[in-house]
Amino acid sequence: LGICAQRKNIYDTICSLSYGKLVAAASDPIEKKPLYHFLPGTLSYSIASPGCNMRCSFCQNWTISQPDKKRGSYPVNTVNPEVLVRSALSNGCASIAYTYTEPVPGLEYFLDYANLSRKAGLKNIFITNGYFSEESLIAASGLLDAANIDIKSFSDGFYRKLCGASLPPVLRSVEELFARGVWIEITTLLIPGENDSDTELNGIASFISGLDRSIPWHISRYRPAYKFTESPPTPPEDLERAKDIGAAHGLEYVYIGNIMTDNNTYCPGCGALVLEREYMSLKSSSLEEKKCPDCGYEIRGVWE
Ligand code: SF4
C-alpha cells in the first residue's frame, strides 16, 4: 500500500483504491477554495477522496487526508462520474473542485468526470499541494481550468521534515500549469518559526513575481492541528509582514486568509475597490469588461 493510501500493488499492477470514493461533497463559494480571480460569486461542487501523497504534520484536514490503521477505514460514498456531474449541475454549481485532501492520487477518476463536466459546461478545479509526477501533470492539465497550488515553504528541508515530500516538483508544477494556461493562485500557510522568515517569504514572492505579478498569493493563518502543535496561531502582524513582502516584489494581489480581515481586490493601477468580499463570499463587483471602471487597468482573472 502506498503512503497515499489510495494505491496498492496487486500482483505487480498499481491499482487505484479510491476511484469514485468520496469523503466529502459540498457546494462551496469559490472564494472558500480560495480562488478570488476565477468565476467570483459562483458555487463550486467540492469533493474529496480520502488520503494524500504528502504527510504534513500540521495538516488542517488530517482526519480525511491521513490514513490511520487504528481509526479503520474511512466512511465513503462511491459516486460515479455521471452522478457527480449531475449533482454539481443540480446544485447550481459552475465548477467541480477536487479539494480538501489531495486530488493527484485520484487522477483516473478526475480524467473520467472532467471530460463529462467540460461537456456539461462546468469548469474543473484542483486545490492541490502541487506534488505531481510529470505524467500526471500532463494528463490533468488538459482538463483543468484553474488550480490553487500550495507553496508551503521555499525550503526543501521544510518539505522533507514536515511534509514527507520535496520542493522541486512543486515549483515545477506551478511553472508548468501556468505555462499550459491553467489559471493559478498560490497559497502559503504561514507557520510561526517554520516558514515565516523574511528569507523564505522573499523566496516565494520572488518566484511568483518571476512568473507573473498578477498571480494572486494567499497567505493563510495557521492554527495548531494534527501532530504539529508546537507553534501558536500565526500572529496577525506576521501575516501583514508577508503581505508587505509580496507587495515589495510587485505582486498585484496578495490576500490574507483564515482570519477576518480586508480581503477585497483593489485595482493595482489606481487603488479603486473592484471586488468586495464578505469573509468567504463575493459581495459586489464593479469590474467592467475585466477592467477597473475608474482607470481601465486590466484586472487579470477568469471572470465569466
Ligand atoms: S498536502 Fe494538504 S491535505 Fe495533504 S497532508 Fe499536506 S496539508 Fe494535508
Coordinates of C-alpha atoms and ligand atoms in Angstrom, one line a residue:
L1 CA 0.0 0.0 0.0
G2 CA 1.4 3.4 -1.0
I3 CA 1.8 6.2 1.6
C4 CA -1.2 8.0 0.0
A5 CA -3.4 5.0 1.0
Q6 CA -5.1 5.4 -2.4
R7 CA -2.8 3.0 -4.4
K8 CA -1.9 -0.7 -3.9
N9 CA 0.4 -3.0 -5.7
I10 CA -1.8 -6.0 -6.6
Y11 CA 0.1 -8.7 -8.5
D12 CA 2.5 -6.2 -9.9
T13 CA -0.1 -3.7 -11.0
I14 CA -0.5 -0.4 -9.2
C15 CA -4.3 -0.2 -8.6
S16 CA -6.4 2.8 -7.5
L17 CA -8.4 2.0 -4.3
S18 CA -10.1 5.4 -4.3
Y19 CA -11.8 5.7 -7.7
G20 CA -15.1 7.5 -7.2
K21 CA -14.9 7.1 -3.4
L22 CA -15.7 10.4 -1.7
V23 CA -15.4 11.5 1.9
A24 CA -16.9 14.9 1.2
A25 CA -19.2 16.6 -1.3
A26 CA -20.5 20.1 -0.7
S27 CA -21.5 23.3 -2.7
D28 CA -19.0 25.9 -1.6
P29 CA -18.5 29.5 -2.6
I30 CA -15.5 29.5 -4.9
E31 CA -13.9 32.1 -2.6
K32 CA -13.6 29.4 0.0
K33 CA -11.1 27.4 -2.1
P34 CA -9.6 30.1 -2.1
L35 CA -9.9 31.3 -5.7
Y36 CA -10.5 35.0 -5.8
H37 CA -9.9 35.7 -9.5
F38 CA -11.9 32.8 -11.0
L39 CA -15.6 33.0 -11.6
P40 CA -16.2 35.1 -8.4
G41 CA -19.6 34.8 -6.7
T42 CA -20.2 31.3 -8.1
L43 CA -20.6 27.9 -6.3
S44 CA -18.1 25.1 -6.8
Y45 CA -19.1 21.5 -6.2
S46 CA -16.3 20.5 -3.8
I47 CA -15.3 16.8 -3.4
A48 CA -12.6 14.9 -1.7
S49 CA -11.2 11.4 -1.9
P50 CA -9.5 10.0 1.3
G51 CA -5.7 10.1 1.5
C52 CA -2.9 12.3 0.3
N53 CA 0.5 12.0 -1.2
M54 CA 2.1 14.2 1.5
R55 CA 2.4 13.7 5.2
C56 CA 2.1 17.2 6.6
S57 CA 2.3 17.1 10.4
F58 CA 0.3 20.3 10.5
C59 CA -2.4 19.2 8.1
Q60 CA -5.7 21.1 8.9
N61 CA -7.7 18.3 7.2
W62 CA -5.8 15.4 8.7
T63 CA -8.9 13.3 9.6
I64 CA -9.6 12.7 6.0
S65 CA -6.1 13.1 4.4
Q66 CA -4.0 10.8 6.7
P67 CA -4.6 7.1 6.8
D68 CA -4.7 5.7 10.3
K69 CA -4.9 2.0 10.8
K70 CA -6.3 2.5 14.3
R71 CA -9.2 4.6 13.1
G72 CA -10.1 1.9 10.5
S73 CA -11.4 2.7 7.0
Y74 CA -12.9 6.0 6.1
P75 CA -16.6 6.4 5.7
V76 CA -17.0 6.9 1.9
N77 CA -19.7 7.0 -0.7
T78 CA -19.0 5.7 -4.2
V79 CA -20.1 8.3 -6.7
N80 CA -19.7 7.5 -10.4
P81 CA -18.7 10.3 -12.8
E82 CA -22.2 10.8 -14.3
V83 CA -23.8 11.2 -10.9
L84 CA -21.1 13.6 -9.8
V85 CA -21.7 15.9 -12.8
R86 CA -25.4 15.7 -12.4
S87 CA -25.1 16.6 -8.7
A88 CA -22.9 19.6 -9.5
L89 CA -25.4 20.9 -12.0
S90 CA -28.5 20.3 -9.8
N91 CA -26.8 22.2 -7.0
G92 CA -26.3 25.2 -9.3
C93 CA -22.5 25.0 -9.4
A94 CA -20.3 26.4 -12.1
S95 CA -17.4 24.1 -11.4
I96 CA -16.2 21.0 -9.7
A97 CA -13.3 21.4 -7.3
Y98 CA -11.3 18.4 -6.2
T99 CA -10.2 19.7 -2.8
Y100 CA -9.9 19.2 1.0
T101 CA -7.4 16.3 0.6
E102 CA -5.2 15.9 -2.5
P103 CA -6.6 15.3 -6.0
V104 CA -3.5 13.9 -7.7
P105 CA -3.8 10.4 -6.4
G106 CA -7.4 10.3 -7.7
L107 CA -6.3 11.1 -11.3
E108 CA -8.2 8.4 -13.1
Y109 CA -11.5 9.5 -11.5
F110 CA -10.7 13.1 -12.4
L111 CA -10.0 12.3 -16.0
D112 CA -13.3 10.5 -16.3
Y113 CA -15.6 13.0 -14.7
A114 CA -13.7 16.1 -16.0
N115 CA -14.4 15.0 -19.6
L116 CA -18.1 14.9 -18.8
S117 CA -18.1 18.1 -16.7
R118 CA -16.5 20.0 -19.6
K119 CA -19.2 18.8 -22.0
A120 CA -21.8 19.9 -19.4
G121 CA -20.3 23.4 -19.3
L122 CA -18.7 23.1 -15.9
K123 CA -15.1 24.1 -15.1
N124 CA -12.6 21.8 -13.4
I125 CA -10.5 22.9 -10.5
F126 CA -7.8 21.4 -8.3
I127 CA -6.9 22.6 -4.9
T128 CA -3.5 20.9 -4.7
N129 CA -0.2 20.5 -3.0
G130 CA 1.4 20.5 -6.5
Y131 CA 3.1 17.2 -5.9
F132 CA 2.6 15.9 -9.4
S133 CA 4.7 13.5 -11.4
E134 CA 5.4 14.9 -14.9
E135 CA 3.0 12.3 -16.4
S136 CA 0.1 13.2 -14.1
L137 CA 0.6 16.9 -14.7
I138 CA 0.4 16.5 -18.4
A139 CA -2.7 14.2 -18.1
A140 CA -4.5 16.6 -15.7
S141 CA -3.6 19.9 -17.2
G142 CA -5.6 19.4 -20.4
L143 CA -8.8 19.2 -18.5
L144 CA -8.0 21.7 -15.7
D145 CA -9.3 25.3 -15.8
A146 CA -8.0 26.5 -12.5
A147 CA -5.8 25.4 -9.6
N148 CA -4.9 26.8 -6.2
I149 CA -1.4 25.4 -5.5
D150 CA 0.3 25.4 -2.1
I151 CA 3.8 26.6 -1.9
K152 CA 4.2 25.6 1.7
S153 CA 7.8 26.9 2.0
F154 CA 10.7 27.8 -0.1
S155 CA 12.9 25.3 1.7
D156 CA 13.4 21.7 0.6
G157 CA 14.3 20.9 4.3
F158 CA 10.8 22.1 5.4
Y159 CA 9.1 19.8 2.8
R160 CA 11.3 16.9 3.9
K161 CA 10.9 17.4 7.6
L162 CA 7.2 18.4 7.9
C163 CA 5.6 17.1 4.7
G164 CA 7.4 13.9 3.7
A165 CA 8.0 15.4 0.3
S166 CA 10.3 17.8 -1.6
L167 CA 10.1 21.3 -3.0
P168 CA 11.4 21.0 -6.7
P169 CA 8.4 19.0 -8.1
V170 CA 6.0 21.6 -6.5
L171 CA 7.8 24.5 -8.2
R172 CA 7.9 22.6 -11.5
S173 CA 4.1 22.0 -11.3
V174 CA 3.4 25.7 -10.7
E175 CA 5.5 26.7 -13.7
E176 CA 4.0 24.0 -15.9
L177 CA 0.4 24.7 -15.0
F178 CA 0.9 28.4 -15.6
A179 CA 2.7 27.7 -18.9
R180 CA -0.2 25.5 -20.0
G181 CA -2.8 28.2 -19.5
V182 CA -4.4 26.9 -16.3
W183 CA -5.5 29.9 -14.1
I184 CA -3.4 29.6 -10.9
E185 CA -3.4 31.1 -7.5
I186 CA -0.9 30.3 -4.8
T187 CA -1.4 29.6 -1.1
T188 CA 1.1 29.6 1.8
L189 CA 0.1 28.6 5.3
L190 CA 2.3 30.7 7.5
I191 CA 3.6 28.7 10.5
P192 CA 5.5 30.7 13.1
G193 CA 9.1 29.7 13.4
E194 CA 8.9 27.2 10.5
N195 CA 8.3 29.0 7.2
D196 CA 7.8 32.6 8.1
S197 CA 11.4 34.1 7.9
D198 CA 11.9 37.1 5.6
T199 CA 14.3 34.9 3.5
E200 CA 11.6 32.3 2.8
L201 CA 8.9 34.7 2.1
N202 CA 11.1 36.7 -0.2
G203 CA 11.9 33.5 -2.0
I204 CA 8.3 32.6 -2.6
A205 CA 7.3 36.1 -3.6
S206 CA 10.2 36.4 -6.0
F207 CA 9.3 33.1 -7.6
I208 CA 5.7 34.1 -8.1
S209 CA 6.5 37.5 -9.4
G210 CA 9.1 36.0 -11.8
L211 CA 6.2 34.0 -13.4
D212 CA 3.6 36.8 -13.4
R213 CA 3.0 39.6 -11.0
S214 CA -0.8 39.2 -11.4
I215 CA -0.8 35.7 -9.9
P216 CA -2.8 36.0 -6.6
W217 CA -0.9 34.9 -3.5
H218 CA -3.0 33.8 -0.5
I219 CA -1.2 33.9 2.9
S220 CA -3.2 31.8 5.4
R221 CA -3.2 31.8 9.1
Y222 CA -2.1 28.6 10.7
R223 CA -3.8 27.1 13.7
P224 CA -2.2 24.2 15.7
A225 CA -3.5 20.9 14.2
Y226 CA -2.8 17.2 14.0
K227 CA 0.8 16.3 15.1
F228 CA 2.3 19.8 14.9
T229 CA 1.1 21.9 17.9
E230 CA 4.4 23.5 18.9
S231 CA 3.7 26.8 17.2
P232 CA 1.0 29.2 18.2
P233 CA -1.6 30.5 15.7
T234 CA 0.1 32.9 13.2
P235 CA 0.1 36.4 14.7
P236 CA -1.8 38.9 12.5
E237 CA 1.3 41.1 12.2
D238 CA 3.3 38.3 10.6
L239 CA 0.5 37.9 8.0
E240 CA 0.8 41.6 7.3
R241 CA 4.6 41.4 7.1
A242 CA 4.2 38.6 4.5
K243 CA 1.7 40.7 2.6
D244 CA 4.2 43.6 2.6
I245 CA 6.9 41.4 1.3
G246 CA 4.6 40.3 -1.6
A247 CA 3.9 43.9 -2.4
A248 CA 7.6 44.7 -2.3
H249 CA 8.1 42.1 -5.1
G250 CA 5.5 43.8 -7.2
L251 CA 2.7 41.2 -6.6
E252 CA -0.5 42.8 -7.5
Y253 CA -2.9 40.7 -5.5
V254 CA -1.8 39.4 -2.0
Y255 CA -4.6 38.3 0.3
I256 CA -4.6 37.2 3.9
G257 CA -6.9 34.2 4.8
N258 CA -8.2 32.2 7.7
I259 CA -8.8 35.4 9.6
M260 CA -11.3 38.2 9.5
T261 CA -9.6 41.0 7.5
D262 CA -9.8 43.1 4.4
N263 CA -9.7 40.6 1.5
N264 CA -11.1 42.8 -1.2
T265 CA -9.5 43.3 -4.6
Y266 CA -8.1 46.7 -5.3
C267 CA -7.0 48.0 -8.7
P268 CA -3.2 47.9 -8.9
G269 CA -3.4 50.9 -11.2
C270 CA -5.4 53.4 -9.2
G271 CA -6.3 51.6 -5.9
A272 CA -10.1 51.6 -6.6
L273 CA -12.1 48.8 -5.0
V274 CA -13.1 46.4 -7.7
L275 CA -14.2 43.2 -5.9
E276 CA -15.7 43.4 -2.5
R277 CA -15.8 40.3 -0.4
E278 CA -17.5 39.4 2.9
Y279 CA -15.4 36.7 4.5
M280 CA -15.7 33.9 2.0
S281 CA -18.1 35.2 -0.5
L282 CA -18.4 37.9 -3.1
K283 CA -20.4 41.0 -2.0
S284 CA -20.1 43.2 -5.1
S285 CA -18.1 43.6 -8.3
S286 CA -17.5 46.8 -10.3
L287 CA -15.4 45.2 -13.0
E288 CA -16.3 46.4 -16.4
E289 CA -15.2 44.0 -19.2
K290 CA -12.3 42.7 -17.0
K291 CA -11.1 46.3 -16.3
C292 CA -11.1 48.7 -13.4
P293 CA -14.1 51.1 -14.0
D294 CA -12.1 54.1 -12.8
C295 CA -8.8 53.8 -14.7
G296 CA -9.2 51.0 -17.2
Y297 CA -6.4 48.8 -15.7
E298 CA -6.9 45.2 -16.7
I299 CA -7.6 43.0 -13.6
R300 CA -6.3 39.6 -14.5
G301 CA -8.6 36.6 -13.9
V302 CA -11.3 34.4 -15.4
W303 CA -14.5 36.4 -14.9
E304 CA -17.2 34.7 -16.8
Ligands
SF4_1 S1 -0.8 18.2 1.3 FE1 -2.6 19.2 2.2 S2 -4.1 17.5 2.5 FE2 -2.0 16.6 2.1 S3 -1.2 16.2 4.2 FE3 -0.4 18.2 3.4 S4 -1.8 19.8 4.2 FE4 -2.9 17.8 4.4

